[in-house]
Short mmCIF file of C-alpha atoms and ligand atoms in Angstrom, two decimals:
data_model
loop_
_atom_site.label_atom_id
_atom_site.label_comp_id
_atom_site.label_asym_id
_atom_site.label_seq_id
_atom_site.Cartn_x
_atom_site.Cartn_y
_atom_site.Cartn_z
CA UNK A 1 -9.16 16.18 21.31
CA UNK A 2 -10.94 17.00 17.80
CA UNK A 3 -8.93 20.57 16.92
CA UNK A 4 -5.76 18.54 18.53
CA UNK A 5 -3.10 18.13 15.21
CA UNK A 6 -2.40 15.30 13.70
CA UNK A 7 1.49 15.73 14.83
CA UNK A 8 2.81 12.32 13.50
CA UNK A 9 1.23 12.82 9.55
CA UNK A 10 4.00 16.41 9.39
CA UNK A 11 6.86 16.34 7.47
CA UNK A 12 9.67 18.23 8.94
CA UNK A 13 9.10 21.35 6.96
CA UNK A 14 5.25 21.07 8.67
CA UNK A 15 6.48 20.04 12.15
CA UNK A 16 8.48 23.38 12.26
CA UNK A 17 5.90 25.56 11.54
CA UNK A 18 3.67 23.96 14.08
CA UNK A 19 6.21 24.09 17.05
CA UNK A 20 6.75 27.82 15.93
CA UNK A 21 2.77 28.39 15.98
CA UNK A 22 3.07 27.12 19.90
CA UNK A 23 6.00 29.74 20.25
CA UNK A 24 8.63 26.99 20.66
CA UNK A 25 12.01 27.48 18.99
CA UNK A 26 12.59 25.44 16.01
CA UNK A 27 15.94 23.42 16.60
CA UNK A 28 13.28 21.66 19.04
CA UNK A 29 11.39 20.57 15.45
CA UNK A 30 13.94 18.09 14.34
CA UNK A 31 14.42 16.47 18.30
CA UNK A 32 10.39 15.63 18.23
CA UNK A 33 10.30 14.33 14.76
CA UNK A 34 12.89 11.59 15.58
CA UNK A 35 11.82 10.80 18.55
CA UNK A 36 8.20 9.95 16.48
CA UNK A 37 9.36 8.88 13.66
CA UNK A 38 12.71 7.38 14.22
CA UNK A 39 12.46 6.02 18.41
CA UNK A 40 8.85 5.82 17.46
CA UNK A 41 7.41 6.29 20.84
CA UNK A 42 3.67 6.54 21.51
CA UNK A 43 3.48 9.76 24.19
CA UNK A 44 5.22 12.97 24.50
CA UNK A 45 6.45 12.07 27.65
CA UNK A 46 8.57 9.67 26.62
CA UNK A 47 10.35 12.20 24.86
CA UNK A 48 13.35 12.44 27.58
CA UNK A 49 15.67 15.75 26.46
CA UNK A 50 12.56 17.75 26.26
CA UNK A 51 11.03 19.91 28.88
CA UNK A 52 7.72 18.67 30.95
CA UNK A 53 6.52 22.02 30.45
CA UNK A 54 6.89 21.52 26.55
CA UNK A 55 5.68 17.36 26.46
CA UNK A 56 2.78 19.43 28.07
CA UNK A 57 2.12 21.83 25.63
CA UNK A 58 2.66 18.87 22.76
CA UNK A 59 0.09 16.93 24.43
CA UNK A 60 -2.49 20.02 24.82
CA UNK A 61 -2.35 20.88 20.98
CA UNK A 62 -1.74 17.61 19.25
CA UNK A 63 -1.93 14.14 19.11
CA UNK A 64 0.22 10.92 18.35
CA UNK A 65 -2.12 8.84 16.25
CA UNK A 66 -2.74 5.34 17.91
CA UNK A 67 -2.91 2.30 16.09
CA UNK A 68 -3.55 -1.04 18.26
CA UNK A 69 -3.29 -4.37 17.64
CA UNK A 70 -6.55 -6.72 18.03
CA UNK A 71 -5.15 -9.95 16.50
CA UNK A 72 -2.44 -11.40 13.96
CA UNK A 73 -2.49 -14.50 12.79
CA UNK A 74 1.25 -16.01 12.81
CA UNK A 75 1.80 -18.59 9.44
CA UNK A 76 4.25 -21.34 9.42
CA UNK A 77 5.93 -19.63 6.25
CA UNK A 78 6.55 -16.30 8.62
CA UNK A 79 4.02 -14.12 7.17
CA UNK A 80 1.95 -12.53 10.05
CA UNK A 81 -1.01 -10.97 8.87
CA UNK A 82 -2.19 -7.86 11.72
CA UNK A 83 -5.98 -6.70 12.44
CA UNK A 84 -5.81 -2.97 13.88
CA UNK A 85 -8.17 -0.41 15.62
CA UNK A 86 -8.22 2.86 14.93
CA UNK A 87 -8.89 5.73 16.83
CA UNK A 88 -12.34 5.80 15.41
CA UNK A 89 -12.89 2.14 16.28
CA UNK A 90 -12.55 1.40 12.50
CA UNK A 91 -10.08 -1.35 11.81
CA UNK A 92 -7.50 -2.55 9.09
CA UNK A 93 -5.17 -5.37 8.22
CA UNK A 94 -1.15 -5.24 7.46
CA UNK A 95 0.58 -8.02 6.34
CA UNK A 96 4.11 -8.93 7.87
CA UNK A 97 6.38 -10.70 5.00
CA UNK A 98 10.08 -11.97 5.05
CA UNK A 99 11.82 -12.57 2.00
CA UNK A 100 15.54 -13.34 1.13
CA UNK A 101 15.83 -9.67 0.48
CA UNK A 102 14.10 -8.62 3.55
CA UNK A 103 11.39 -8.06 5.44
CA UNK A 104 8.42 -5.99 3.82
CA UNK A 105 5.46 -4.87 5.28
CA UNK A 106 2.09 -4.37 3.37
CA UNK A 107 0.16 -1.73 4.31
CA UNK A 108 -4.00 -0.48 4.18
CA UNK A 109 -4.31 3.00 2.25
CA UNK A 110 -7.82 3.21 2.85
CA UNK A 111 -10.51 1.80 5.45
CA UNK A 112 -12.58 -0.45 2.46
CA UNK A 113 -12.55 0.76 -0.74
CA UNK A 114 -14.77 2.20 -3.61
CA UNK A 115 -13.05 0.73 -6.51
CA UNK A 116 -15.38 -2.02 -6.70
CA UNK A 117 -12.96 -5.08 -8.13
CA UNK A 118 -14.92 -7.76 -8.87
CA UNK A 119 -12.71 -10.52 -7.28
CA UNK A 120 -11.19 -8.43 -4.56
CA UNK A 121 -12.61 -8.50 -0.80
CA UNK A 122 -11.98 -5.39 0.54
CA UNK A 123 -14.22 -3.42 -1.75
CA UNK A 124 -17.56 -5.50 -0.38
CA UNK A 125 -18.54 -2.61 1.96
CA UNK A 126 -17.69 0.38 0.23
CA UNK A 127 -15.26 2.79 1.52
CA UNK A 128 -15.47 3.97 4.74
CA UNK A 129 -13.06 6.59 4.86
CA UNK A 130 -9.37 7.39 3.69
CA UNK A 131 -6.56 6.59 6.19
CA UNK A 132 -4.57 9.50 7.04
CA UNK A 133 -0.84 10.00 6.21
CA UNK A 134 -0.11 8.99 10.31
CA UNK A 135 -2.57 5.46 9.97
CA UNK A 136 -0.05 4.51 7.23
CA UNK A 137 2.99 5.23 9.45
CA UNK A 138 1.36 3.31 12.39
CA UNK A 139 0.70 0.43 10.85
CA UNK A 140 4.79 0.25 10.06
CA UNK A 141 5.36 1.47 13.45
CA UNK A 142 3.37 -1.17 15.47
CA UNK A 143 4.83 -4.17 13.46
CA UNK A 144 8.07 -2.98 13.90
CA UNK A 145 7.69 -2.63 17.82
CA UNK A 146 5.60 -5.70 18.05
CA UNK A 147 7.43 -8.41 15.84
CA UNK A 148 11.10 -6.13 17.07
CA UNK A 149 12.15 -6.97 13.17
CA UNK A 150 13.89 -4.53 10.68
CA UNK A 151 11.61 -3.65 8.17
CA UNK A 152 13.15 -2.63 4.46
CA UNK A 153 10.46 -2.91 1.84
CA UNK A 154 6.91 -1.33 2.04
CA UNK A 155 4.10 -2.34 -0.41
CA UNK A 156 0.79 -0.22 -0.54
CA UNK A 157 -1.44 -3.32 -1.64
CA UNK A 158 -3.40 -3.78 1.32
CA UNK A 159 -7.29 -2.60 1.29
CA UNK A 160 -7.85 0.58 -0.69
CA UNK A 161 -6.61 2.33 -3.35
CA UNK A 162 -3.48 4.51 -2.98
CA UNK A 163 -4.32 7.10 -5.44
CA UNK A 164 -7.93 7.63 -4.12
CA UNK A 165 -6.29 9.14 -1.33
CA UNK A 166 -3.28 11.25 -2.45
CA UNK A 167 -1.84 13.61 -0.40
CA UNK A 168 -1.57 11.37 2.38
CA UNK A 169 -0.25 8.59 0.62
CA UNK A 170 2.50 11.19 -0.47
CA UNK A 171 2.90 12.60 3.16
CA UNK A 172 3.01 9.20 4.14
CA UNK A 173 5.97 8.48 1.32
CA UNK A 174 7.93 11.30 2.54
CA UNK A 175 7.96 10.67 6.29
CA UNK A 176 8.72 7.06 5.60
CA UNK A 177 11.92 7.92 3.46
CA UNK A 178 13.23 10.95 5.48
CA UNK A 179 16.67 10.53 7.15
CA UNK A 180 15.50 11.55 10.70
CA UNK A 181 12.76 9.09 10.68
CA UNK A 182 12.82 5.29 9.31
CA UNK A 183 14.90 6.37 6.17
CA UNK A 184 13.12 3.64 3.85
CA UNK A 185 14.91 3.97 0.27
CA UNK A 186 12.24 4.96 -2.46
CA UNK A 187 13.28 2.52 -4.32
CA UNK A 188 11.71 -0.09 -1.79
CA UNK A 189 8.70 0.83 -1.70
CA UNK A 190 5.85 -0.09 -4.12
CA UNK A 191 2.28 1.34 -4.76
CA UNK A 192 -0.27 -0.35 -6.25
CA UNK A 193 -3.07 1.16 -8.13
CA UNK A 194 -6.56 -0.19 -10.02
CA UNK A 195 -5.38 2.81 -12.52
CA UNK A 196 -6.30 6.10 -11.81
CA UNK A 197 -4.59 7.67 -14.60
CA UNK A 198 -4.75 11.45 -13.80
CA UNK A 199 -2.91 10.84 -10.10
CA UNK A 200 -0.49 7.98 -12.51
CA UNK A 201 0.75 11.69 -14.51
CA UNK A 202 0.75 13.43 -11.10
CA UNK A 203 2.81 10.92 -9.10
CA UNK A 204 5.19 10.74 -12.46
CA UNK A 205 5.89 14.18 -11.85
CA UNK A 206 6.78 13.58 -7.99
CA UNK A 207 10.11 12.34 -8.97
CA UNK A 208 10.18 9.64 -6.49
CA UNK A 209 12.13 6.43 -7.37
CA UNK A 210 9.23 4.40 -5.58
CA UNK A 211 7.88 1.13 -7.96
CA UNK A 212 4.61 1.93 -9.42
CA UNK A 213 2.50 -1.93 -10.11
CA UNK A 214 -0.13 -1.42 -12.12
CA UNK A 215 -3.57 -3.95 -11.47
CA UNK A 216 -4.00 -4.63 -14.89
CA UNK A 217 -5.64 -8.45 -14.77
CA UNK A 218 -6.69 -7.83 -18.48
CA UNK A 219 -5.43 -8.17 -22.06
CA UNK A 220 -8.34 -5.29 -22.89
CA UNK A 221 -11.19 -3.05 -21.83
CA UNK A 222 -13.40 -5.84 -22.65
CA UNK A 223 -12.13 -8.39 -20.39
CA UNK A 224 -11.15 -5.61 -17.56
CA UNK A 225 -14.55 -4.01 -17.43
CA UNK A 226 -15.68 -7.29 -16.53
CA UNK A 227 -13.66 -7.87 -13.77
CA UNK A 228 -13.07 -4.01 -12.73
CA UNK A 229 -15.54 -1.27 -12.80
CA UNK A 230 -12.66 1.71 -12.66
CA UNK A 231 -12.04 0.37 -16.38
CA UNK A 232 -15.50 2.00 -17.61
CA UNK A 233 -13.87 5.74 -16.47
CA UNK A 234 -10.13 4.73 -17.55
CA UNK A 235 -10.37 3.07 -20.87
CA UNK A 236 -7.36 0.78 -21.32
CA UNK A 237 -5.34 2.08 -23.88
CA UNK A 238 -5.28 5.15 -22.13
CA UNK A 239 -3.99 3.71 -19.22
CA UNK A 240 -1.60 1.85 -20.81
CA UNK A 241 0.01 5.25 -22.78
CA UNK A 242 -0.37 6.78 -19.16
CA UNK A 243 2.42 3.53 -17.95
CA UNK A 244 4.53 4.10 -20.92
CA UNK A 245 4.92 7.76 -20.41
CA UNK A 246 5.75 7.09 -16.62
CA UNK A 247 8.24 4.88 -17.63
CA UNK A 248 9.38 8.04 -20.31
CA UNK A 249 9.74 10.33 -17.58
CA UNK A 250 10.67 8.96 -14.14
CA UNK A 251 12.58 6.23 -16.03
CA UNK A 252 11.02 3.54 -13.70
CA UNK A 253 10.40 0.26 -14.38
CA UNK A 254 6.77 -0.47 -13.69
CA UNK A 255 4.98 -3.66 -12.66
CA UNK A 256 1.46 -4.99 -13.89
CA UNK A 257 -0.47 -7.03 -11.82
CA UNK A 258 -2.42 -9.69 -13.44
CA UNK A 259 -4.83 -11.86 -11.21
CA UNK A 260 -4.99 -15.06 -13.13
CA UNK A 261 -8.97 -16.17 -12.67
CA UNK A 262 -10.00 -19.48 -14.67
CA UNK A 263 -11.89 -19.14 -18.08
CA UNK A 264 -12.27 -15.29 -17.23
CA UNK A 265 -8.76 -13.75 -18.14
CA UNK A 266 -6.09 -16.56 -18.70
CA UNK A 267 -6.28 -18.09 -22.30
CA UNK A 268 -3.66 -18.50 -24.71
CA UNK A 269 -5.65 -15.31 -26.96
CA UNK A 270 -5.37 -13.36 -23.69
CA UNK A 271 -1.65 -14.19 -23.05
CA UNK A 272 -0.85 -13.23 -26.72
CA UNK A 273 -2.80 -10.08 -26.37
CA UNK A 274 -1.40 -9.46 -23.67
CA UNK A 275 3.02 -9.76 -25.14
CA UNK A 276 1.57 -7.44 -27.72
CA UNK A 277 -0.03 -4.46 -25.58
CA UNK A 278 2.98 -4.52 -23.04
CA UNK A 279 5.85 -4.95 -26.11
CA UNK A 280 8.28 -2.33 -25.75
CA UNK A 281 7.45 -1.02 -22.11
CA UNK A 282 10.12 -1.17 -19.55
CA UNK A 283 8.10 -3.39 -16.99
CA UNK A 284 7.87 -6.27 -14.59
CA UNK A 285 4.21 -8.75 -15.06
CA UNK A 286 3.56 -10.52 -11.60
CA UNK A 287 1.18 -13.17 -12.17
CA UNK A 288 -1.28 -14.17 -9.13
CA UNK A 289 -3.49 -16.75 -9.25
CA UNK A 290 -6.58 -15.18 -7.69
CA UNK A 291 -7.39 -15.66 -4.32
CA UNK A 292 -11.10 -17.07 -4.27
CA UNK A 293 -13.04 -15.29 -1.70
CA UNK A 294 -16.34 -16.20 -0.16
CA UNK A 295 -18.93 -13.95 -1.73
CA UNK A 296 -17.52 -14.24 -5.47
CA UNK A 297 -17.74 -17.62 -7.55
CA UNK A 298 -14.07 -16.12 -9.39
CA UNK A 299 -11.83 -19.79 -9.47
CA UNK A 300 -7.94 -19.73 -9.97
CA UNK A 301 -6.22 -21.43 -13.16
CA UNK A 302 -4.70 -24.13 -12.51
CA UNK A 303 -0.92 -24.55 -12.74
CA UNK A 304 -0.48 -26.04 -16.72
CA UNK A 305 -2.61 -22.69 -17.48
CA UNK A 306 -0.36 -20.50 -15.50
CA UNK A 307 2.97 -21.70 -17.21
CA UNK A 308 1.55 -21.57 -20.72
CA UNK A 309 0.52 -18.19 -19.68
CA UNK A 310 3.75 -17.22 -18.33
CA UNK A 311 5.73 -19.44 -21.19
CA UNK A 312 4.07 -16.62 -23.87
CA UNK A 313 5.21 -13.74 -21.80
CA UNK A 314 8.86 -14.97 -21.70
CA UNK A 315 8.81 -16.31 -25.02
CA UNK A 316 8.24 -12.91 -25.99
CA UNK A 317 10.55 -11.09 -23.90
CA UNK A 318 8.18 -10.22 -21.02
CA UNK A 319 9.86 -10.37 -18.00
CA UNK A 320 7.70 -12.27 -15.82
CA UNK A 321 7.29 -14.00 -12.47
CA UNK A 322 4.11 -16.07 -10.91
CA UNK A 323 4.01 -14.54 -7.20
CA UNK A 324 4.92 -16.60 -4.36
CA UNK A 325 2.59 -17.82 -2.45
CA UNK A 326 2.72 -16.64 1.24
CA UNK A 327 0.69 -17.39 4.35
CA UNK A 328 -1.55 -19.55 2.50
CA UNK A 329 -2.22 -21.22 5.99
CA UNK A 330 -3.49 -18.17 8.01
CA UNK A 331 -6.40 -16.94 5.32
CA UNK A 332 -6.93 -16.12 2.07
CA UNK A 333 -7.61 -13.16 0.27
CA UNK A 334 -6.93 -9.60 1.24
CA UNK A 335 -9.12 -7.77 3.05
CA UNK A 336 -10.85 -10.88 4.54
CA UNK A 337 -9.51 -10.70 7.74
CA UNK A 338 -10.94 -7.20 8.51
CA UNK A 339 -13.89 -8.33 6.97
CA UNK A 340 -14.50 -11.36 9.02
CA UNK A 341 -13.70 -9.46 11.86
CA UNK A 342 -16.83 -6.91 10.95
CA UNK A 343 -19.30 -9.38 10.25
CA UNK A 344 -18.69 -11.22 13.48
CA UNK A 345 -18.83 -7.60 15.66
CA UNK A 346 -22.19 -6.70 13.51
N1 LIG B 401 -6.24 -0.69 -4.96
C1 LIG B 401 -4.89 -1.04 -5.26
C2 LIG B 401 -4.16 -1.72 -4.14
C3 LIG B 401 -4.87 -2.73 -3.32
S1 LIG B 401 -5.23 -4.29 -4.06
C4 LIG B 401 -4.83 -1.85 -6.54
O1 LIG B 401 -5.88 -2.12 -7.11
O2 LIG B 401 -3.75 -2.16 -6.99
C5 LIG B 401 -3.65 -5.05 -4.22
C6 LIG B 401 -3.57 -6.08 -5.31
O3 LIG B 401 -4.25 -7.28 -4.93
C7 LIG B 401 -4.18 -5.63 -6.62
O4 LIG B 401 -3.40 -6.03 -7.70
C8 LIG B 401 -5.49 -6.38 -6.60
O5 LIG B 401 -6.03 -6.45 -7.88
C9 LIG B 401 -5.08 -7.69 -6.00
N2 LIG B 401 -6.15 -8.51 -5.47
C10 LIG B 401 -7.23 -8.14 -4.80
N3 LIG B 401 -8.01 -9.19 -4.49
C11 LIG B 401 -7.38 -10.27 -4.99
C12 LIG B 401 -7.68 -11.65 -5.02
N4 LIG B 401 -8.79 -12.13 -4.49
N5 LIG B 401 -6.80 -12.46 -5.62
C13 LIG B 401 -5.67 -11.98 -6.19
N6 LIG B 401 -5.34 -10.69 -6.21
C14 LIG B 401 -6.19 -9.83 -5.61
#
């Protein structure tokens, strides 16, 4: 199994070379890539106009990724939050969402995370490893076949950090969006980064009309370092230049993040400070109240605080929106699922 490829993380262009590498002719390329990623099956044999001497071969040199479910928990609102295993026994959440727009799926980029947040739960054990470009897909995948619902919107928010693991994530954005496999429009999907600023200029120069959101939770360095410990290698007005000249070239509106967390980030000074560094930029602020998880005393403001906040913002022509609540009834923060899942299998 180990030197087996990874046959459901290839683009097209990758999937031909590989079927020509097992002397197969290509027109045979574009038949198994739709029957992954479009009819999304889970074995080569399912793969009906193709030859059982050929599923064979498939099966001898490569691998469909699995991805199974272990729980979801099913809220009244329709959220429906998933717990998968991996191949390695690892496991990571998804988070089913409907919305008047559509359904949207939120997906795990890593298994943990080193980024270290100070209020987030998925960073508590490190990171364990990055997910591959075919981990993404599967978590899309086994919704989809499980709940039998269309999915249009993907968000990259679950447990990691996108940009720590790049060339997947971009793989992953590719296969997602092609024609021949779910065709997801760039435009609806979204990832979300703590601000790594160096993969921010690379993914500018991807061209892709995907939504960059920005976890900004911070007026300034001060307040950020406090709360995130990626802010003492990205100082803050460098990542805010790095937003505005994504916005410059790829002509995107971008969305900041900002985790509301009582007497830590959400004065009037901060809102204010706030309007001023974000004046001018072509952008979208989503305001959360934090989630409060179990091992961090972080509180969320309370609702007068969160429309003064917001009442700044608009008052100063900052397009802004406090974030729905969803699934409040089925857990908490992100990440905690997975994570109450570990401690109990310790
Ligand atoms: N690493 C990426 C994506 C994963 S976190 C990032 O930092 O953007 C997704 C979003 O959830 C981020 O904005 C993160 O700051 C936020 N988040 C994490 N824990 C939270 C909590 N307890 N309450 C509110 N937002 C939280």
């Amino acid at each position: 199994m180990n030197n087996k490829q990874d046959i459901l993380a290839m683009t097209l262009d990758e999937l031909e070379k590989f079927i020509d590498s097992i002397g197969e002719k290509k027109f045979r390329s574009k038949q198994i890539y739709q029957w992954l990623h479009e009819k999304r099956v889970t074995s080569f044999y399912e793969m009906t106009n193709i030859s059982k001497s050929l599923q064979d071969k498939l099966n001898e040199n490569s691998i469909i990724t699995p991805i199974k479910e272990i729980t979801k928990l099913e809220s009244q609102d329709g959220t429906i939050k998933y717990l998968f295993e991996l191949i390695d026994n690892n496991v990571v959440e998804s988070v089913f969402m409907t919305y008047k727009h559509g359904n949207s799926v939120c997906i795990s980029s890593q298994v943990g995370c080193r980024m270290g947040c100070k209020f987030c739960a998925s960073t508590i054990g490190g990171l364990e490893r990055n997910l591959s470009a075919s981990e993404m897909l599967g978590q899309i995948y086994e919704i989809n076949r499980i709940s039998g619902k269309k999915i249009s919107n993907i968000v990259i928010m679950g447990t990691g950090e996108p940009l720590d693991n790049y060339d997947e994530l971009i793989k992953f954005i590719k296969i997602i969006n092609s024609e021949q496999g779910m065709n997801i429009s760039q435009r609806n999907i979204t990832v979300s980064t703590c601000g790594i600023i160096d993969k921010i200029y690379a993914l500018a120069k991807e061209s892709m009309k995907i939504t960059l959101a920005i976890s900004l939770h911070a007026p300034n360095n001060e307040i950020r370092k406090k709360m995130m410990p990626v802010a003492n290698v990205y100082e803050y007005d460098e990542l805010i230049k790095a937003c505005k000249d994504y916005v410059d070239i790829t002509k995107r509106r971008i969305t900041f993040e900002y985790s509301l967390v009582k007497d830590v980030n959400d004065s009037i000074e901060c809102a204010l400070r706030l309007s001023k560094v974000l004046k001018g930029i072509l952008c979208h602020v989503n305001l959360i109240p934090v989630n409060t998880i179990e091992e961090r005393d972080y509180r969320h403001s309370n609702s007068e605080t969160i429309n003064a906040f917001k009442n700044i913002l608009e008052k100063r022509h900052i397009n802004c929106t406090v974030r729905r609540e969803l699934g409040s009834d089925i857990d908490a923060a992100c990440g905690q699922l997975r994570r109450s899942y570990n401690k109990s299998n310790l």
